[in-house]
């Protein structure tokens, strides 16, 4: 079987290929009939799906984050499974539209439901689930809560098939996966977006799947350590890549320029919170005003900024 | 022995156990609360905590503030203000409850006789759409209740520890802040002073299942806390798992200059934590 060539396979994919970023945002929510996610081949053998900037709901079936897969000579690696088993199945259908090579790895970039609720769809593929060494613990602490709380927002029908499937192959530091003449470099990060962030670098095409260590458009969310995230930005920037697939936002994104908006947001948030703490402003009051100057720059700002400010306050108070 | 005395003697643990066993009841009632806040859970929980005692409306004796929405499910700030007079007598205790949490009784605070605590702020885990309520007991033994409704956080926010490795590494560290008084030139020996006590602790829920053994990981939380100045009690707390990680208490009380503030805490693994801070009159 021949190597996949750079092509736009699906209808919306063709649209992505010839239009600028602005149009991609409009098109990204579209689904292709026949139950396959509309993926774009962003580099030779590297495919990505762009999620919509929204909360996970029944009507979007949790399709809110970016997903991808990489095809080597022998096998396929998938990066994140999506926000529902329904989306996971559509991702498998998109893979099968490109190649019949076995899916050897399902890599989870971190614990959040939009990235892992599709894991159960991959059970039948025999893929090994790969994750950060902290991911099993994080899912133990949250799995049952996630299953229960998302029944409210996504509906019990969509949630009926969702299972918490923890990784069995764990990454500490760095690890290499071989897809047959194609090596993927996995890096397990210190606490940042979460305490279980994992990135994937396809060395052949120099495509970098950042997981939620990079947000574009969609406001970043804090569920790990703001200080840890800021401290690791320079190491992230130093990753040599031609393009990135952020956890949320346009696909592909420029690298490392794609980190600039979140870096600015983090600086503003940390500055405002540190000042409030120094001034003795109570947490309940401080979170109402922190980083409000960033409001116009992000989608889902009102949904997540106060939460970020709350987590940041509780963390920075210990400095 | 009444339920009331059971509760007093065995503290929060008894209620934690009771409510863990009754968790299915809480889940069933949750759907109702989400639609319209009918306090069904509270109606069944009330007798477990307070027996058949009458609970009166707060009537200004105690008031509660919490955000309408739990932005971060693990850290929901809650503020309690107390206002007592000669008729009601002083406040003896306050019980803080999150109806829909697996372990609803977050904490029971007891106040020292002349502590004069007028304000107490802490942070809670809020798992679901829930009432957060505070029940004050005045010196005459009467109970007074206030409540506010908190919507659960949206998105992927969970009431879990964000950075467990760091929580473990810094376990038991304490920090005390004294906020400058806004009444310069006051000469009285006692006056309301605002302080904030922070304790590093994961305050683990213990409701997490070990995926390999299928057993629940034992809870690990601060269960006892005493804050005193000199020889007098400011307040003590019996805590549960609904208090956020790194328990945090900001409070106003009648501080005496030049007497040390001392904190004693203990957790469910039997660890004891202690710290002491000198309070100079210039800082008050």
PDB file of N, CA, C and O in Angstrom, chain B residues 172-223:
ATOM      1  N   UNK B 172       1.267  20.046  55.614  1.00  0.00           N
ATOM      2  CA  UNK B 172       1.370  20.558  56.981  1.00  0.00           C
ATOM      3  C   UNK B 172       1.972  21.946  57.123  1.00  0.00           C
ATOM      4  O   UNK B 172       1.941  22.521  58.215  1.00  0.00           O
ATOM      5  N   UNK B 173       2.528  22.492  56.033  1.00  0.00           N
ATOM      6  CA  UNK B 173       3.045  23.865  56.126  1.00  0.00           C
ATOM      7  C   UNK B 173       1.897  24.815  56.464  1.00  0.00           C
ATOM      8  O   UNK B 173       0.785  24.625  56.000  1.00  0.00           O
ATOM      9  N   UNK B 174       2.203  25.825  57.257  1.00  0.00           N
ATOM     10  CA  UNK B 174       1.160  26.792  57.604  1.00  0.00           C
ATOM     11  C   UNK B 174       1.634  28.214  57.365  1.00  0.00           C
ATOM     12  O   UNK B 174       2.832  28.495  57.394  1.00  0.00           O
ATOM     13  N   UNK B 175       0.666  29.060  57.132  1.00  0.00           N
ATOM     14  CA  UNK B 175       0.951  30.466  56.913  1.00  0.00           C
ATOM     15  C   UNK B 175      -0.130  31.262  57.635  1.00  0.00           C
ATOM     16  O   UNK B 175      -1.306  30.905  57.571  1.00  0.00           O
ATOM     17  N   UNK B 176       0.274  32.309  58.350  1.00  0.00           N
ATOM     18  CA  UNK B 176      -0.710  33.189  58.996  1.00  0.00           C
ATOM     19  C   UNK B 176      -0.484  34.609  58.522  1.00  0.00           C
ATOM     20  O   UNK B 176       0.634  35.110  58.572  1.00  0.00           O
ATOM     21  N   UNK B 177      -1.530  35.211  58.031  1.00  0.00           N
ATOM     22  CA  UNK B 177      -1.448  36.618  57.625  1.00  0.00           C
ATOM     23  C   UNK B 177      -2.292  37.452  58.563  1.00  0.00           C
ATOM     24  O   UNK B 177      -3.405  37.056  58.909  1.00  0.00           O
ATOM     25  N   UNK B 178      -1.772  38.587  58.943  1.00  0.00           N
ATOM     26  CA  UNK B 178      -2.562  39.525  59.733  1.00  0.00           C
ATOM     27  C   UNK B 178      -2.807  40.745  58.852  1.00  0.00           C
ATOM     28  O   UNK B 178      -1.864  41.329  58.323  1.00  0.00           O
ATOM     29  N   UNK B 179      -4.057  41.076  58.636  1.00  0.00           N
ATOM     30  CA  UNK B 179      -4.373  42.219  57.780  1.00  0.00           C
ATOM     31  C   UNK B 179      -4.414  43.481  58.614  1.00  0.00           C
ATOM     32  O   UNK B 179      -4.993  43.485  59.708  1.00  0.00           O
ATOM     33  N   UNK B 180      -3.792  44.538  58.116  1.00  0.00           N
ATOM     34  CA  UNK B 180      -3.730  45.778  58.902  1.00  0.00           C
ATOM     35  C   UNK B 180      -5.131  46.279  59.232  1.00  0.00           C
ATOM     36  O   UNK B 180      -6.033  46.214  58.405  1.00  0.00           O
ATOM     37  N   UNK B 181      -5.266  46.729  60.421  1.00  0.00           N
ATOM     38  CA  UNK B 181      -6.555  47.247  60.869  1.00  0.00           C
ATOM     39  C   UNK B 181      -6.865  48.567  60.172  1.00  0.00           C
ATOM     40  O   UNK B 181      -5.974  49.348  59.856  1.00  0.00           O
ATOM     41  N   UNK B 182      -8.140  48.807  59.924  1.00  0.00           N
ATOM     42  CA  UNK B 182      -8.544  50.063  59.284  1.00  0.00           C
ATOM     43  C   UNK B 182      -8.865  51.156  60.307  1.00  0.00           C
ATOM     44  O   UNK B 182      -9.379  52.197  59.971  1.00  0.00           O
ATOM     45  N   UNK B 183      -8.564  50.849  61.545  1.00  0.00           N
ATOM     46  CA  UNK B 183      -8.908  51.834  62.580  1.00  0.00           C
ATOM     47  C   UNK B 183      -7.645  52.322  63.282  1.00  0.00           C
ATOM     48  O   UNK B 183      -7.357  51.939  64.404  1.00  0.00           O
ATOM     49  N   UNK B 184      -6.870  53.161  62.608  1.00  0.00           N
ATOM     50  CA  UNK B 184      -5.629  53.622  63.226  1.00  0.00           C
ATOM     51  C   UNK B 184      -5.926  54.476  64.461  1.00  0.00           C
ATOM     52  O   UNK B 184      -6.921  55.189  64.511  1.00  0.00           O
ATOM     53  N   UNK B 185      -5.048  54.376  65.431  1.00  0.00           N
ATOM     54  CA  UNK B 185      -5.192  55.205  66.615  1.00  0.00           C
ATOM     55  C   UNK B 185      -6.098  54.625  67.677  1.00  0.00           C
ATOM     56  O   UNK B 185      -6.257  55.196  68.739  1.00  0.00           O
ATOM     57  N   UNK B 186      -6.705  53.481  67.394  1.00  0.00           N
ATOM     58  CA  UNK B 186      -7.576  52.878  68.404  1.00  0.00           C
ATOM     59  C   UNK B 186      -6.729  52.376  69.561  1.00  0.00           C
ATOM     60  O   UNK B 186      -5.718  51.735  69.365  1.00  0.00           O
ATOM     61  N   UNK B 187      -7.160  52.666  70.762  1.00  0.00           N
ATOM     62  CA  UNK B 187      -6.348  52.349  71.921  1.00  0.00           C
ATOM     63  C   UNK B 187      -6.870  51.154  72.712  1.00  0.00           C
ATOM     64  O   UNK B 187      -6.231  50.728  73.669  1.00  0.00           O
ATOM     65  N   UNK B 188      -8.010  50.654  72.342  1.00  0.00           N
ATOM     66  CA  UNK B 188      -8.614  49.608  73.174  1.00  0.00           C
ATOM     67  C   UNK B 188      -7.741  48.354  73.212  1.00  0.00           C
ATOM     68  O   UNK B 188      -6.952  48.100  72.323  1.00  0.00           O
ATOM     69  N   UNK B 189      -7.892  47.595  74.284  1.00  0.00           N
ATOM     70  CA  UNK B 189      -7.096  46.400  74.462  1.00  0.00           C
ATOM     71  C   UNK B 189      -7.526  45.284  73.505  1.00  0.00           C
ATOM     72  O   UNK B 189      -6.736  44.445  73.122  1.00  0.00           O
ATOM     73  N   UNK B 190      -8.787  45.243  73.176  1.00  0.00           N
ATOM     74  CA  UNK B 190      -9.249  44.237  72.223  1.00  0.00           C
ATOM     75  C   UNK B 190     -10.039  44.929  71.117  1.00  0.00           C
ATOM     76  O   UNK B 190     -10.753  45.883  71.343  1.00  0.00           O
ATOM     77  N   UNK B 191      -9.862  44.425  69.924  1.00  0.00           N
ATOM     78  CA  UNK B 191     -10.627  44.957  68.800  1.00  0.00           C
ATOM     79  C   UNK B 191     -10.594  43.942  67.679  1.00  0.00           C
ATOM     80  O   UNK B 191      -9.766  43.035  67.675  1.00  0.00           O
ATOM     81  N   UNK B 192     -11.481  44.118  66.757  1.00  0.00           N
ATOM     82  CA  UNK B 192     -11.573  43.152  65.662  1.00  0.00           C
ATOM     83  C   UNK B 192     -10.335  43.222  64.787  1.00  0.00           C
ATOM     84  O   UNK B 192      -9.950  44.281  64.313  1.00  0.00           O
ATOM     85  N   UNK B 193      -9.707  42.094  64.646  1.00  0.00           N
ATOM     86  CA  UNK B 193      -8.530  41.986  63.789  1.00  0.00           C
ATOM     87  C   UNK B 193      -8.803  40.898  62.769  1.00  0.00           C
ATOM     88  O   UNK B 193      -9.423  39.887  63.082  1.00  0.00           O
ATOM     89  N   UNK B 194      -8.328  41.126  61.544  1.00  0.00           N
ATOM     90  CA  UNK B 194      -8.570  40.124  60.504  1.00  0.00           C
ATOM     91  C   UNK B 194      -7.301  39.317  60.275  1.00  0.00           C
ATOM     92  O   UNK B 194      -6.226  39.876  60.076  1.00  0.00           O
ATOM     93  N   UNK B 195      -7.449  38.009  60.310  1.00  0.00           N
ATOM     94  CA  UNK B 195      -6.324  37.107  60.063  1.00  0.00           C
ATOM     95  C   UNK B 195      -6.725  36.048  59.049  1.00  0.00           C
ATOM     96  O   UNK B 195      -7.903  35.790  58.830  1.00  0.00           O
ATOM     97  N   UNK B 196      -5.709  35.455  58.456  1.00  0.00           N
ATOM     98  CA  UNK B 196      -5.963  34.365  57.521  1.00  0.00           C
ATOM     99  C   UNK B 196      -4.995  33.228  57.822  1.00  0.00           C
ATOM    100  O   UNK B 196      -3.785  33.423  57.842  1.00  0.00           O
ATOM    101  N   UNK B 197      -5.550  32.066  58.068  1.00  0.00           N
ATOM    102  CA  UNK B 197      -4.739  30.881  58.323  1.00  0.00           C
ATOM    103  C   UNK B 197      -4.812  29.948  57.113  1.00  0.00           C
ATOM    104  O   UNK B 197      -5.902  29.653  56.612  1.00  0.00           O
ATOM    105  N   UNK B 198      -3.662  29.529  56.643  1.00  0.00           N
ATOM    106  CA  UNK B 198      -3.592  28.610  55.498  1.00  0.00           C
ATOM    107  C   UNK B 198      -2.798  27.375  55.912  1.00  0.00           C
ATOM    108  O   UNK B 198      -1.746  27.490  56.528  1.00  0.00           O
ATOM    109  N   UNK B 199      -3.299  26.216  55.558  1.00  0.00           N
ATOM    110  CA  UNK B 199      -2.609  24.960  55.879  1.00  0.00           C
ATOM    111  C   UNK B 199      -2.464  24.142  54.606  1.00  0.00           C
ATOM    112  O   UNK B 199      -3.456  23.905  53.908  1.00  0.00           O
ATOM    113  N   UNK B 200      -1.239  23.709  54.317  1.00  0.00           N
ATOM    114  CA  UNK B 200      -1.021  22.841  53.163  1.00  0.00           C
ATOM    115  C   UNK B 200      -1.506  21.423  53.465  1.00  0.00           C
ATOM    116  O   UNK B 200      -0.973  20.753  54.343  1.00  0.00           O
ATOM    117  N   UNK B 201      -2.515  21.008  52.769  1.00  0.00           N
ATOM    118  CA  UNK B 201      -3.002  19.637  52.947  1.00  0.00           C
ATOM    119  C   UNK B 201      -3.876  19.263  51.750  1.00  0.00           C
ATOM    120  O   UNK B 201      -4.710  20.054  51.343  1.00  0.00           O
ATOM    121  N   UNK B 202      -3.715  18.042  51.206  1.00  0.00           N
ATOM    122  CA  UNK B 202      -4.550  17.684  50.048  1.00  0.00           C
ATOM    123  C   UNK B 202      -6.030  17.602  50.393  1.00  0.00           C
ATOM    124  O   UNK B 202      -6.887  17.739  49.522  1.00  0.00           O
ATOM    125  N   UNK B 203      -6.336  17.373  51.666  1.00  0.00           N
ATOM    126  CA  UNK B 203      -7.734  17.205  52.085  1.00  0.00           C
ATOM    127  C   UNK B 203      -8.486  16.299  51.120  1.00  0.00           C
ATOM    128  O   UNK B 203      -9.541  16.643  50.599  1.00  0.00           O
ATOM    129  N   UNK B 204      -7.891  15.165  50.896  1.00  0.00           N
ATOM    130  CA  UNK B 204      -8.391  14.182  49.923  1.00  0.00           C
ATOM    131  C   UNK B 204      -9.768  13.658  50.256  1.00  0.00           C
ATOM    132  O   UNK B 204     -10.053  13.363  51.403  1.00  0.00           O
ATOM    133  N   UNK B 205     -10.565  13.475  49.251  1.00  0.00           N
ATOM    134  CA  UNK B 205     -11.935  13.030  49.485  1.00  0.00           C
ATOM    135  C   UNK B 205     -12.007  11.569  49.887  1.00  0.00           C
ATOM    136  O   UNK B 205     -12.877  11.164  50.634  1.00  0.00           O
ATOM    137  N   UNK B 206     -11.078  10.754  49.371  1.00  0.00           N
ATOM    138  CA  UNK B 206     -11.167   9.336  49.680  1.00  0.00           C
ATOM    139  C   UNK B 206     -12.262   8.625  48.924  1.00  0.00           C
ATOM    140  O   UNK B 206     -12.488   7.433  49.108  1.00  0.00           O
ATOM    141  N   UNK B 207     -12.968   9.338  48.073  1.00  0.00           N
ATOM    142  CA  UNK B 207     -14.027   8.683  47.300  1.00  0.00           C
ATOM    143  C   UNK B 207     -13.515   8.250  45.936  1.00  0.00           C
ATOM    144  O   UNK B 207     -14.252   8.103  44.987  1.00  0.00           O
ATOM    145  N   UNK B 208     -12.203   8.057  45.868  1.00  0.00           N
ATOM    146  CA  UNK B 208     -11.601   7.663  44.603  1.00  0.00           C
ATOM    147  C   UNK B 208     -11.334   6.170  44.627  1.00  0.00           C
ATOM    148  O   UNK B 208     -10.826   5.638  45.595  1.00  0.00           O
ATOM    149  N   UNK B 209     -11.666   5.505  43.532  1.00  0.00           N
ATOM    150  CA  UNK B 209     -11.468   4.069  43.499  1.00  0.00           C
ATOM    151  C   UNK B 209     -10.130   3.744  42.868  1.00  0.00           C
ATOM    152  O   UNK B 209      -9.773   4.253  41.813  1.00  0.00           O
ATOM    153  N   UNK B 210      -9.362   2.894  43.549  1.00  0.00           N
ATOM    154  CA  UNK B 210      -8.127   2.394  42.970  1.00  0.00           C
ATOM    155  C   UNK B 210      -8.508   1.455  41.831  1.00  0.00           C
ATOM    156  O   UNK B 210      -9.204   0.460  42.036  1.00  0.00           O
ATOM    157  N   UNK B 211      -8.077   1.782  40.617  1.00  0.00           N
ATOM    158  CA  UNK B 211      -8.525   1.038  39.433  1.00  0.00           C
ATOM    159  C   UNK B 211      -8.043  -0.411  39.450  1.00  0.00           C
ATOM    160  O   UNK B 211      -8.632  -1.265  38.797  1.00  0.00           O
ATOM    161  N   UNK B 212      -6.977  -0.679  40.179  1.00  0.00           N
ATOM    162  CA  UNK B 212      -6.441  -2.047  40.207  1.00  0.00           C
ATOM    163  C   UNK B 212      -7.137  -2.875  41.286  1.00  0.00           C
ATOM    164  O   UNK B 212      -7.665  -3.937  41.028  1.00  0.00           O
ATOM    165  N   UNK B 213      -7.176  -2.326  42.504  1.00  0.00           N
ATOM    166  CA  UNK B 213      -7.727  -3.110  43.614  1.00  0.00           C
ATOM    167  C   UNK B 213      -9.246  -3.005  43.710  1.00  0.00           C
ATOM    168  O   UNK B 213      -9.887  -3.819  44.358  1.00  0.00           O
ATOM    169  N   UNK B 214      -9.816  -1.986  43.081  1.00  0.00           N
ATOM    170  CA  UNK B 214     -11.248  -1.686  43.159  1.00  0.00           C
ATOM    171  C   UNK B 214     -11.667  -1.288  44.568  1.00  0.00           C
ATOM    172  O   UNK B 214     -12.849  -1.284  44.894  1.00  0.00           O
ATOM    173  N   UNK B 215     -10.725  -0.992  45.442  1.00  0.00           N
ATOM    174  CA  UNK B 215     -11.063  -0.483  46.761  1.00  0.00           C
ATOM    175  C   UNK B 215     -10.985   1.037  46.736  1.00  0.00           C
ATOM    176  O   UNK B 215     -10.193   1.603  45.987  1.00  0.00           O
ATOM    177  N   UNK B 216     -11.763   1.631  47.609  1.00  0.00           N
ATOM    178  CA  UNK B 216     -11.666   3.083  47.704  1.00  0.00           C
ATOM    179  C   UNK B 216     -10.400   3.467  48.457  1.00  0.00           C
ATOM    180  O   UNK B 216     -10.059   2.857  49.470  1.00  0.00           O
ATOM    181  N   UNK B 217      -9.708   4.457  47.925  1.00  0.00           N
ATOM    182  CA  UNK B 217      -8.512   4.973  48.581  1.00  0.00           C
ATOM    183  C   UNK B 217      -8.955   5.670  49.871  1.00  0.00           C
ATOM    184  O   UNK B 217      -9.913   6.450  49.843  1.00  0.00           O
ATOM    185  N   UNK B 218      -8.306   5.390  50.991  1.00  0.00           N
ATOM    186  CA  UNK B 218      -8.780   6.000  52.246  1.00  0.00           C
ATOM    187  C   UNK B 218      -8.713   7.526  52.197  1.00  0.00           C
ATOM    188  O   UNK B 218      -7.780   8.074  51.602  1.00  0.00           O
ATOM    189  N   UNK B 219      -9.673   8.177  52.810  1.00  0.00           N
ATOM    190  CA  UNK B 219      -9.636   9.634  52.832  1.00  0.00           C
ATOM    191  C   UNK B 219      -8.473  10.139  53.670  1.00  0.00           C
ATOM    192  O   UNK B 219      -8.002   9.448  54.562  1.00  0.00           O
ATOM    193  N   UNK B 220      -8.016  11.313  53.363  1.00  0.00           N
ATOM    194  CA  UNK B 220      -6.914  11.923  54.106  1.00  0.00           C
ATOM    195  C   UNK B 220      -7.204  13.411  54.206  1.00  0.00           C
ATOM    196  O   UNK B 220      -7.070  14.129  53.233  1.00  0.00           O
ATOM    197  N   UNK B 221      -7.682  13.823  55.365  1.00  0.00           N
ATOM    198  CA  UNK B 221      -8.056  15.228  55.486  1.00  0.00           C
ATOM    199  C   UNK B 221      -7.811  15.747  56.901  1.00  0.00           C
ATOM    200  O   UNK B 221      -7.625  14.975  57.836  1.00  0.00           O
ATOM    201  N   UNK B 222      -7.791  17.060  57.010  1.00  0.00           N
ATOM    202  CA  UNK B 222      -7.665  17.710  58.321  1.00  0.00           C
ATOM    203  C   UNK B 222      -8.983  17.513  59.063  1.00  0.00           C
ATOM    204  O   UNK B 222     -10.027  17.957  58.604  1.00  0.00           O
ATOM    205  N   UNK B 223      -8.933  16.824  60.198  1.00  0.00           N
ATOM    206  CA  UNK B 223     -10.193  16.592  60.914  1.00  0.00           C
ATOM    207  C   UNK B 223     -10.343  17.472  62.154  1.00  0.00           C
ATOM    208  O   UNK B 223     -11.442  17.700  62.603  1.00  0.00           O
TER     209      UNK B 223
END
